[in-house]
Every structure is written in structure tokens, then in C-alpha cells.
PDB file of C-alpha atoms and ligand atoms in Angstrom:
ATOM      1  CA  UNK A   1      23.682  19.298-101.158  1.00  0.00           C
ATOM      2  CA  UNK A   2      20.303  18.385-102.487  1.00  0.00           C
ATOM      3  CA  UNK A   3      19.309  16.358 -99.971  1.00  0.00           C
ATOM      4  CA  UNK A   4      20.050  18.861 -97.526  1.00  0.00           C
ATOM      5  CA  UNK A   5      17.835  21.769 -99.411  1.00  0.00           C
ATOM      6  CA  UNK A   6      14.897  19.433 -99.746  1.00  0.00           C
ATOM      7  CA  UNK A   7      15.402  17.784 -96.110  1.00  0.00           C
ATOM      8  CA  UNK A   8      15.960  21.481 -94.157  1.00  0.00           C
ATOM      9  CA  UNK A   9      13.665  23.715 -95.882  1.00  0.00           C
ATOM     10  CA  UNK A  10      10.706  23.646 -93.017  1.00  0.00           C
ATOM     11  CA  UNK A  11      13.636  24.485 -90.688  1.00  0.00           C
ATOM     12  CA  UNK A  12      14.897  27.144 -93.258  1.00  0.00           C
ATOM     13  CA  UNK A  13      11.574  28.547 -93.241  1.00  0.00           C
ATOM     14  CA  UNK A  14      11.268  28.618 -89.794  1.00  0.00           C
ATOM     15  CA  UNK A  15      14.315  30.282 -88.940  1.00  0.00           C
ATOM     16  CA  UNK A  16      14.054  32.973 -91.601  1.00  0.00           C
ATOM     17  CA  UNK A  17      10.601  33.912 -90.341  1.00  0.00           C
ATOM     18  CA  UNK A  18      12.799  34.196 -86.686  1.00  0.00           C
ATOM     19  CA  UNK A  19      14.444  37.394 -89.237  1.00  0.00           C
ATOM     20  CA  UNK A  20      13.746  40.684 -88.243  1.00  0.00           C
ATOM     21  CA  UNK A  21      16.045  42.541 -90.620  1.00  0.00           C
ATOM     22  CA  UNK A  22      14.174  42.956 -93.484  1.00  0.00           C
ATOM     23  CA  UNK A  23      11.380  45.031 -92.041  1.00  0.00           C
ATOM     24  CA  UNK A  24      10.694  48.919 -93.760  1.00  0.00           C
ATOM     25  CA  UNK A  25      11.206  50.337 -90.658  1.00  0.00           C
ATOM     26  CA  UNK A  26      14.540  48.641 -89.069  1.00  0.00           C
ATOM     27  CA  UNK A  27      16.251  51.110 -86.494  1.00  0.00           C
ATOM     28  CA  UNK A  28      19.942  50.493 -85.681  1.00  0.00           C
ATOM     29  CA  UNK A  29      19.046  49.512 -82.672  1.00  0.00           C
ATOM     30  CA  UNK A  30      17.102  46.172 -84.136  1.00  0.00           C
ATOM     31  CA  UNK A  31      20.315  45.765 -86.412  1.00  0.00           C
ATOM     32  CA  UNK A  32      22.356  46.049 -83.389  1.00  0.00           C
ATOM     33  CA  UNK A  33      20.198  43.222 -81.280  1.00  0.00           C
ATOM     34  CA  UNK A  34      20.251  41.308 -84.113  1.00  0.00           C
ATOM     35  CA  UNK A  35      23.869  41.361 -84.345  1.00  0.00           C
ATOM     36  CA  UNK A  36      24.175  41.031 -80.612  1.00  0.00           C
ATOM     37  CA  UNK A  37      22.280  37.786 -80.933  1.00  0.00           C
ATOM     38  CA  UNK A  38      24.381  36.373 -83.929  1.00  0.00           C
ATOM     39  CA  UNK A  39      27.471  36.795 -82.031  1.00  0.00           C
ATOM     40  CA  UNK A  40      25.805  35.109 -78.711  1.00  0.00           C
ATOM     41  CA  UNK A  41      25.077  31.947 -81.309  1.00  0.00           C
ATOM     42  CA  UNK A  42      28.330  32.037 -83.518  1.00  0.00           C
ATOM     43  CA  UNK A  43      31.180  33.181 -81.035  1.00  0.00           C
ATOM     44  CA  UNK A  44      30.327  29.496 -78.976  1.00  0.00           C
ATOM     45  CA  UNK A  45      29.304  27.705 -81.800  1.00  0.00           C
ATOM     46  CA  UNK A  46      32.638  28.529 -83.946  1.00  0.00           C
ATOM     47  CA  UNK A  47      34.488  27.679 -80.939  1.00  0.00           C
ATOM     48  CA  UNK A  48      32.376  24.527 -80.942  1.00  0.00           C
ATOM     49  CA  UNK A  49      33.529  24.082 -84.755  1.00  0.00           C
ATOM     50  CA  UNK A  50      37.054  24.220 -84.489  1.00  0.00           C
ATOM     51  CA  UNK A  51      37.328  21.514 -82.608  1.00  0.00           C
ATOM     52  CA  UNK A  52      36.169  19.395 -85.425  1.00  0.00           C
ATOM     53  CA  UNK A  53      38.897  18.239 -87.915  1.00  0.00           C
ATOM     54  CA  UNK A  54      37.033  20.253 -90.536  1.00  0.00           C
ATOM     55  CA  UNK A  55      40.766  21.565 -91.156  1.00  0.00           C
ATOM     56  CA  UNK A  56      41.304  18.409 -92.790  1.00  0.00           C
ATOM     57  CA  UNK A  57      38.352  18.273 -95.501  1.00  0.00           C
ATOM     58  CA  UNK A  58      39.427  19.109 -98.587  1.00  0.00           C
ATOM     59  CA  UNK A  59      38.451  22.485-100.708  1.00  0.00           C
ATOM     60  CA  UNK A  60      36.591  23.449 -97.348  1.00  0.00           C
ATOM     61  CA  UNK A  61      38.631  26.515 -96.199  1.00  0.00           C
ATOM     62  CA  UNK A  62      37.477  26.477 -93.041  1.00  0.00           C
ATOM     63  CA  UNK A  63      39.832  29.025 -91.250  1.00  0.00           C
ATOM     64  CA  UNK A  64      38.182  31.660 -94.462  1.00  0.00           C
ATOM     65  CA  UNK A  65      34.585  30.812 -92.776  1.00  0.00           C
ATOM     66  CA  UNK A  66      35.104  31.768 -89.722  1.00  0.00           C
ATOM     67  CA  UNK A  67      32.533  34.986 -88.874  1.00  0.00           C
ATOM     68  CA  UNK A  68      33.127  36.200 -85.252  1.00  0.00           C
ATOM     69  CA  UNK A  69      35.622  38.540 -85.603  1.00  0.00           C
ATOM     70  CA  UNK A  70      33.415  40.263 -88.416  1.00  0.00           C
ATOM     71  CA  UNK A  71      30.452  40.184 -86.475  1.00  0.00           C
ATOM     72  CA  UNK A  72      32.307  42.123 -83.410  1.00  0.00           C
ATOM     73  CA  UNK A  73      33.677  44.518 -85.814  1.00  0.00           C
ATOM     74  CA  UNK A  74      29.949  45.820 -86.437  1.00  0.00           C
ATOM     75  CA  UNK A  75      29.040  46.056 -83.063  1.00  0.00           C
ATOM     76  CA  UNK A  76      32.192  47.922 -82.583  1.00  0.00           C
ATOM     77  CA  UNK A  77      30.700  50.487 -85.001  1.00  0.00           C
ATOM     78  CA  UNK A  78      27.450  50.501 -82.844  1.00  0.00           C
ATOM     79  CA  UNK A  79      28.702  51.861 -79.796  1.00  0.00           C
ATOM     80  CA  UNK A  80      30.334  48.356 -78.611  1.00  0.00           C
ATOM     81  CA  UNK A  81      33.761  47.917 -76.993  1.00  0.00           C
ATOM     82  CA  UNK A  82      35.956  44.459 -76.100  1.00  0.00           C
ATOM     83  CA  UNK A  83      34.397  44.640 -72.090  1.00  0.00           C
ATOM     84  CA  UNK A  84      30.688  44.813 -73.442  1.00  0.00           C
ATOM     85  CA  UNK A  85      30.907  42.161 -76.152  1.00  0.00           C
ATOM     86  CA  UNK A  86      32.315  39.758 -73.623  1.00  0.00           C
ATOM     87  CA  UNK A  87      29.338  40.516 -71.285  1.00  0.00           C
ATOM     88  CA  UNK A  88      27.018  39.823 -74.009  1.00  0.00           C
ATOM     89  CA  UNK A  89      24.716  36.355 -73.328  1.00  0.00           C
ATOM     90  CA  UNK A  90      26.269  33.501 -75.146  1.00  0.00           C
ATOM     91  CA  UNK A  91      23.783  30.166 -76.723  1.00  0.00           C
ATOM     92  CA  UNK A  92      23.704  27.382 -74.311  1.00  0.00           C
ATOM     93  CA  UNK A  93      21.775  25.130 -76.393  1.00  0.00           C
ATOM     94  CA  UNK A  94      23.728  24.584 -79.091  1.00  0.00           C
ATOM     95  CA  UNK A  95      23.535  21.149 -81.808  1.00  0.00           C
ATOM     96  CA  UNK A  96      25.374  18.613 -80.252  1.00  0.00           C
ATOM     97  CA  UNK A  97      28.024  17.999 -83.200  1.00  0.00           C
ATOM     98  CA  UNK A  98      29.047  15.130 -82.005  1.00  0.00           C
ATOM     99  CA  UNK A  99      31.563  14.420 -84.970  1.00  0.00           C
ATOM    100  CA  UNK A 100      32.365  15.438 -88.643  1.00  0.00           C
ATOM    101  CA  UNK A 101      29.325  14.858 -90.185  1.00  0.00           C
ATOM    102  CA  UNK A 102      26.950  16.683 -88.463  1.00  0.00           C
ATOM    103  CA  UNK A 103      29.818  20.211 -88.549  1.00  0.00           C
ATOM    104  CA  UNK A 104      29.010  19.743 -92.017  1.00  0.00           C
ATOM    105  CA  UNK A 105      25.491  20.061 -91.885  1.00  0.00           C
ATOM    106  CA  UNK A 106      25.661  23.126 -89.385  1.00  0.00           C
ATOM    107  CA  UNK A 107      28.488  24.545 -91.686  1.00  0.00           C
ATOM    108  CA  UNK A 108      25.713  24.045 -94.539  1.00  0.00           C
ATOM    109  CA  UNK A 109      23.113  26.045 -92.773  1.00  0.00           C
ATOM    110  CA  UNK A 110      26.274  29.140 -91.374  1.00  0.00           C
ATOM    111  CA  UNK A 111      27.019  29.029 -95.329  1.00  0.00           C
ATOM    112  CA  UNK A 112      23.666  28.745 -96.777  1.00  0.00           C
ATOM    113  CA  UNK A 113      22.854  32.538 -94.710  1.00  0.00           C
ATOM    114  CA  UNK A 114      25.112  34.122 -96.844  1.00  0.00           C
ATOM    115  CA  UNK A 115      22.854  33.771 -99.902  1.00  0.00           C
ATOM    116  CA  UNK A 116      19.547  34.984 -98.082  1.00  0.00           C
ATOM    117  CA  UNK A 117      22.115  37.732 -96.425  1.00  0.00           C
ATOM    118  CA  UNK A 118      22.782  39.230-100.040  1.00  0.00           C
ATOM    119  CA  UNK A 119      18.759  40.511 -99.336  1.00  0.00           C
ATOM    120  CA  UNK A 120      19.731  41.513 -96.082  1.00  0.00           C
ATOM    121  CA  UNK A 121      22.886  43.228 -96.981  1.00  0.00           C
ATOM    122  CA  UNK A 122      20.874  45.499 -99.868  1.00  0.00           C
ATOM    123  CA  UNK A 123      18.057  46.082 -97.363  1.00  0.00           C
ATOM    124  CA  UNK A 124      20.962  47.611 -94.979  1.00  0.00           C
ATOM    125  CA  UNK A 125      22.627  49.560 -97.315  1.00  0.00           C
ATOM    126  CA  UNK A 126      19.284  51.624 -98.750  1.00  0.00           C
ATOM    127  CA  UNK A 127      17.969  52.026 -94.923  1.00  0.00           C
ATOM    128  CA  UNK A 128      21.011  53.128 -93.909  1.00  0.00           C
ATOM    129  CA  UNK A 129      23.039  54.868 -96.086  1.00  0.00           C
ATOM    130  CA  UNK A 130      24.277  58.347 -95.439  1.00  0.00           C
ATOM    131  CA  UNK A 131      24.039  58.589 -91.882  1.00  0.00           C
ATOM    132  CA  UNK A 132      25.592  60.716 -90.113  1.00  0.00           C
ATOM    133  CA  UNK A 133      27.305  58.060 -87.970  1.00  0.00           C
ATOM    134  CA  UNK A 134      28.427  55.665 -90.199  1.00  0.00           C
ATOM    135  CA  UNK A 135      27.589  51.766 -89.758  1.00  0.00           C
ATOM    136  CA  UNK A 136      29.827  48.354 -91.017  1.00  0.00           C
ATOM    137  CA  UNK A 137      28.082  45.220 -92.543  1.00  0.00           C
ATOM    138  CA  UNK A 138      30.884  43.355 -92.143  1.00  0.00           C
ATOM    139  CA  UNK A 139      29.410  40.422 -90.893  1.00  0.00           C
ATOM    140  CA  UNK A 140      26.588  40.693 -94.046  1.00  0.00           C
ATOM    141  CA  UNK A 141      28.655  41.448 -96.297  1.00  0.00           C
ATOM    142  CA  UNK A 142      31.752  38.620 -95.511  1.00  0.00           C
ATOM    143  CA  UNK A 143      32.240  37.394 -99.281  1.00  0.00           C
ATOM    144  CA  UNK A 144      31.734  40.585-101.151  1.00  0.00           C
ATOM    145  CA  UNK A 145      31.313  39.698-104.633  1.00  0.00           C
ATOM    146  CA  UNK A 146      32.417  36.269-103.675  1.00  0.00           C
ATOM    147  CA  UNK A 147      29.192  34.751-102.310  1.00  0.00           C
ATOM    148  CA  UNK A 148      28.041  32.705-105.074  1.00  0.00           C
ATOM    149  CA  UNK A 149      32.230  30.939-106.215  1.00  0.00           C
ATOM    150  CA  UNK A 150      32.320  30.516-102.071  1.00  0.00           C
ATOM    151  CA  UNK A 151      29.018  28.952-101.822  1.00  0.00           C
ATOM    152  CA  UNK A 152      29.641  26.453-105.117  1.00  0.00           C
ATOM    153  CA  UNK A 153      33.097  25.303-103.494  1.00  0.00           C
ATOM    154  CA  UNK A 154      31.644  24.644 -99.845  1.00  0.00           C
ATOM    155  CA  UNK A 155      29.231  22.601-102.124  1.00  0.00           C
ATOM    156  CA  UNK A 156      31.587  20.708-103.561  1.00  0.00           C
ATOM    157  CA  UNK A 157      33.403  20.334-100.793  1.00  0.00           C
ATOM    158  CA  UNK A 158      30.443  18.662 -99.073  1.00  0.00           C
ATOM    159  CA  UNK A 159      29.540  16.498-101.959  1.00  0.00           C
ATOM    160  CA  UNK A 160      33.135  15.064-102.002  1.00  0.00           C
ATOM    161  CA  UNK A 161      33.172  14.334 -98.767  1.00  0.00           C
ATOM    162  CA  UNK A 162      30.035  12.216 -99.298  1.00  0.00           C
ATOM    163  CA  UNK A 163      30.973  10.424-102.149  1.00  0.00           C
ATOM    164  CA  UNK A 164      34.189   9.234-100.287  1.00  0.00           C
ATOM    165  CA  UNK A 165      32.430   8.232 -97.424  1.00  0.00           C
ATOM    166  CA  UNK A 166      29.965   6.901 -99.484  1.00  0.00           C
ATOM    167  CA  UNK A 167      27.549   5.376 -96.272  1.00  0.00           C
ATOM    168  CA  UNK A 168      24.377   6.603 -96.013  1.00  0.00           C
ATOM    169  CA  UNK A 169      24.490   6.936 -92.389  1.00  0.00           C
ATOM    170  CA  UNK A 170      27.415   9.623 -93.307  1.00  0.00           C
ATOM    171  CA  UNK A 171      24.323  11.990 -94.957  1.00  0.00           C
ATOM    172  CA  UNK A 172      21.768  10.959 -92.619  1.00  0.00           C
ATOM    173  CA  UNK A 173      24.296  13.093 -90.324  1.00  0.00           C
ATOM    174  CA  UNK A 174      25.208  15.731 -91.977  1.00  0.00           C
ATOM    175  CA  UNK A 175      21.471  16.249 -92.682  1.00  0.00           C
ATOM    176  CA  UNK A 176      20.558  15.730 -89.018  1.00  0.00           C
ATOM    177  CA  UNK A 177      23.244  18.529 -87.857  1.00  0.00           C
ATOM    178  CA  UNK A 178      22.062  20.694 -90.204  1.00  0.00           C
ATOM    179  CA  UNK A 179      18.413  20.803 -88.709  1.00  0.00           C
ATOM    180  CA  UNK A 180      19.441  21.148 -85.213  1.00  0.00           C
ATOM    181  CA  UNK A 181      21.542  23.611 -85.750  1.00  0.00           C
ATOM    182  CA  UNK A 182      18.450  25.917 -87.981  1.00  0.00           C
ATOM    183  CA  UNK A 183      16.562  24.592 -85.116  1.00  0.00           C
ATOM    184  CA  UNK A 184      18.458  25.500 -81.973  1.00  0.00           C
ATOM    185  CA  UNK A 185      19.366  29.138 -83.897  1.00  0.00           C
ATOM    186  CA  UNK A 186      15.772  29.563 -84.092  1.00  0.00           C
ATOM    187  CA  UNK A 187      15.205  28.898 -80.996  1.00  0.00           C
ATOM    188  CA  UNK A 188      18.095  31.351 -79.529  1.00  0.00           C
ATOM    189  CA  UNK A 189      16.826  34.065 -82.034  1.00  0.00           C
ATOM    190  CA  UNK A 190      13.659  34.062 -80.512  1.00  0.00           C
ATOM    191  CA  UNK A 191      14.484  33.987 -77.308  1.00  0.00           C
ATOM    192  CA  UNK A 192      17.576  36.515 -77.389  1.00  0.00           C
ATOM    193  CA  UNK A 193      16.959  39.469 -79.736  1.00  0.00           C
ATOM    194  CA  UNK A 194      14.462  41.203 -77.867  1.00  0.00           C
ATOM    195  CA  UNK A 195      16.934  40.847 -75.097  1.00  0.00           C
ATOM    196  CA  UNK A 196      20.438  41.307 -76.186  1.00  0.00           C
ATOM    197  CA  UNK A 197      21.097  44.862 -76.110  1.00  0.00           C
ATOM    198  CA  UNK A 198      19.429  45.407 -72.843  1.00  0.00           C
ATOM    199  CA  UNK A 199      22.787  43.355 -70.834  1.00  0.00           C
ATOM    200  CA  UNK A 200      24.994  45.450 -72.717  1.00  0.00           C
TER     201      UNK A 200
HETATM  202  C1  LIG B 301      15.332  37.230 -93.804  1.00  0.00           C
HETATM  203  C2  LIG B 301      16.019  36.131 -93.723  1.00  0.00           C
HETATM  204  C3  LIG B 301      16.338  35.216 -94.862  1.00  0.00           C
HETATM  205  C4  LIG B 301      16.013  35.297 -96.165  1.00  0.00           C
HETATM  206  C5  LIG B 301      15.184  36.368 -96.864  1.00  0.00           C
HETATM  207  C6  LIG B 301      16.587  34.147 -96.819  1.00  0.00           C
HETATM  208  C7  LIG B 301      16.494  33.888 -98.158  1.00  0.00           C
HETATM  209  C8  LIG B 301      17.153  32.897 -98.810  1.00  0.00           C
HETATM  210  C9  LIG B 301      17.192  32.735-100.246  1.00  0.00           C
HETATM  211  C10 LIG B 301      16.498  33.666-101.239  1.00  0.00           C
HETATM  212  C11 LIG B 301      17.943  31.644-100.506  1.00  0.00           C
HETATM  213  C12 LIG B 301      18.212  31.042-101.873  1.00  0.00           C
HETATM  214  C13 LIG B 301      19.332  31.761-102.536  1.00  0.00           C
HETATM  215  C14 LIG B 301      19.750  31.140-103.840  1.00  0.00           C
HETATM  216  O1  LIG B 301      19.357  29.997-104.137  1.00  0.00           O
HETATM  217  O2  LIG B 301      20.493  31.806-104.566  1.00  0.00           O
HETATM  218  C15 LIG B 301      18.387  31.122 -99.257  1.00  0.00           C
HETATM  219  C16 LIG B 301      19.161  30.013 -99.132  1.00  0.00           C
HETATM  220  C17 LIG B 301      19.611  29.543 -97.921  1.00  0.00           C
HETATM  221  N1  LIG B 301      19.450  30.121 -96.700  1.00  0.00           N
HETATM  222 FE1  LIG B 301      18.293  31.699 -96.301  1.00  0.00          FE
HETATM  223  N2  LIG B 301      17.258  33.394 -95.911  1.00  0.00           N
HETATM  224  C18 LIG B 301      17.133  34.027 -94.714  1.00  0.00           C
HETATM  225  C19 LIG B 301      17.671  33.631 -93.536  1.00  0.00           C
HETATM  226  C20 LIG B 301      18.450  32.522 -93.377  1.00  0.00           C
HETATM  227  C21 LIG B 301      19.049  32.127 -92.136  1.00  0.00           C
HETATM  228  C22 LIG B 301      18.917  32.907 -90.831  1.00  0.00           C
HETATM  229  C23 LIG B 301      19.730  30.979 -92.387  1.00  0.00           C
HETATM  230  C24 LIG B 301      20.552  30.136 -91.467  1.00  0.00           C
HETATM  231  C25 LIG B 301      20.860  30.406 -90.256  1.00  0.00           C
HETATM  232  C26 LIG B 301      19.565  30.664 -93.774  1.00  0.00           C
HETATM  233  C27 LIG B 301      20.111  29.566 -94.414  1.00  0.00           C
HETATM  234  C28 LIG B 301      20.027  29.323 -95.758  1.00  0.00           C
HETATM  235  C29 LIG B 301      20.610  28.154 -96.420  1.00  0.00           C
HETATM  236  C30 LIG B 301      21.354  27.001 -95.764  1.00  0.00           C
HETATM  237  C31 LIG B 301      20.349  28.302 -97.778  1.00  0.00           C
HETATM  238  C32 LIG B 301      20.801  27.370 -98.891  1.00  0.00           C
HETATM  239  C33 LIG B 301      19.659  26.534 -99.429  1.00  0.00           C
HETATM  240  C34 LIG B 301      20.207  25.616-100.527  1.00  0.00           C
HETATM  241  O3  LIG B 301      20.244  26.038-101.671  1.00  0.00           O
HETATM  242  O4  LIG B 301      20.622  24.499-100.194  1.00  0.00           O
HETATM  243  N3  LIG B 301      18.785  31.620 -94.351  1.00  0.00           N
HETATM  244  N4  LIG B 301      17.908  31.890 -98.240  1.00  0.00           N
END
């Protein structure tokens, strides 16, 4: 887990600069694009995931990770229904993840965006509390009070399955999918939230 903080943060940075959600004056139609986006990267990418047998790594709890149903519960609350969310554009350039390994190191960076989200979630809450139409943060707000027990155990999760590999090539993976995937989210947020809303 260190060697994946020290070895992603450019891409970290980079990605959370891609962020638009922390700005004074976020309207819920931003929230909404942004939201739009995440399920256009996660909905194929979690697909992508559970193909993986990350079922079988233990402590991981992967079927408690999963964030696509949370994220379309939002957008429900913004005006969405099931016929526009399955119109919305979905990533085509996702990491490769060609094997166990390298799920871990995108599951690192999914994971990881629940601590930065704990900003995001506050942020949310003050700008839009007490509207009239009321909003979810589901997706922001997955864990609840849970963020930082979830976080340690995907840690150590991660960390066990490195020690019983115990190959370097094993964490030269992991840390590879972990860039790619900061790297091709990047990319797709840049690309797609200015866009998302206006296809649905
Ligand atoms: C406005 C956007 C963001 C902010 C302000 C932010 C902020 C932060 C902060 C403060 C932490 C450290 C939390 C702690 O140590 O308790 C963190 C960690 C992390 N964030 Fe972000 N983040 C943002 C977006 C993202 C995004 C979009 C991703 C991934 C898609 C991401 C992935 C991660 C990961 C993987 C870590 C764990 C680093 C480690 O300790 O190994 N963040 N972020």
C-alpha cells in the first residue's frame, strides 16, 4: 500500500485536478454531469471487475465495493429514469486488467476516492442542503461512518495478497493497474463531463 501512494501520486494529482465538485459555486447540474460521468466509467469498469476472481482474495469483500447501483440511485434523484441511464455514454478506454494484480491496483485507486470523497461529501451537504427538491449522495457517501475500518481492511487485504505472492513482478502489477486506471479516468473525466448530461 505504500508503494502504491508514493508510485500513483502524480496520477492522483492529476485526476483530482480532473474534480469539479469542490468548486463554491457547484449547481446540481455539475453534480449531476459529474455523476453522469462516474457511472459512464464505473458501470463498464465494475462489469470489467467481476470478471476477475477478486471473489476469492481474502478480507477483500468485493461484492460490498461494488458502486453502480449507488451511483444510479443519485441520478434517479436528479431527474433520471432506467431508459436515460442506459442511454448515457459508457468509457471505452478502460485499463486493460489483464489479470488479478492489476484489479487490485484499480480497486486501490475506486477505494482510495472514498477518502478524498469525505471532502466532497461535506462540500455537498453545506451547498445543498435544504432544497426544496431534495438530492441523494449515495454514491459519496457509500461507507457512512465506515470509510476509514473499510479503507484499513482493503489495505490489508492488498498487503496479504502481496506477501503471499511474494514476487515482485506481483506489485510491479498491481502498481501498474493502478496508474492506468487514475490515468484512463482522467482521461474520460475530461473528456465526458462537459458532455454527459447533454445525451440524456
Ligand atoms: C476533489 C477531488 C479529490 C480530493 C480533494 C482528494 C483528496 C484526497 C485526500 C485528502 C486523500 C488522503 C486522505 C487520507 O489520507 O486520509 C486522498 C487519498 C486518495 N485518493 Fe483522493 N482526492 C480527490 C479525488 C480522487 C479521485 C477522483 C480518486 C480516484 C479516482 C482519488 C483516489 C485516491 C486514493 C487512491 C487515495 C489513497 C492514497 C493512499 O493513501 O494510498 N482521489 N485523496
Amino acid at each position: 500500500m505504500q508503494r502504491l501512494k508514493s508510485e500513483t501520486r502524480p496520477h492522483h494529482e492529476r485526476t483530482e485536478a480532473q474534480v469539479r465538485l469542490m468548486d463554491a459555486g457547484l449547481t446540481r447540474l455539475a453534480y449531476r454531469r459529474h455523476l453522469e460521468a462516474l457511472l459512464g466509467f464505473y458501470a463498464p469498469l465494475e462489469e470489467k471487475l467481476a470478471a476477475l476472481p477478486l471473489a476469492q482474495v481474502p478480507g477483500l469483500a468485493i461484492q460490498e465495493r461494488w458502486k453502480r447501483a449507488l451511483l444510479e440511485e443519485d441520478l434517479v434523484a436528479l431527474g433520471h429514469d432506467a431508459h436515460s441511464l442506459a442511454r448515457l455514454p459508457r468509457c471505452q478506454d478502460l485499463p486493460a486488467l489483464p489479470g488479478l494484480p492489476e484489479a487490485l491496483g484499480c480497486l486501490y485507486v475506486l477505494e482510495g476516492s472514498s477518502l478524498g470523497g469525505q471532502l466532497i461529501l461535506r462540500h455537498l451537504r453545506r451547498q445543498f442542503e435544504g432544497e426544496v427538491r431534495p438530492l441523494t449522495f449515495s454514491f459519496f457517501n457509500a461507507y457512512g461512518d465506515a470509510v476509514g475500518p473499510r479503507w484499513r481492511a482493503f489495505g490489508e487485504a492488498v498487503n496479504q495478497a502481496s506477501e503471499v505472492a511474494a514476487d515482485e513482478s506481483f506489485d510491479a502489477r498491481v502498481v501498474k493497474g493502478a496508474q492506468e486506471t487514475f490515468d484512463t479516468f482522467a482521461a474520460w473525466l475530461r473528456h465526458e463531463q462537459p458532455h454527459a448530461s447533454l445525451s440524456a
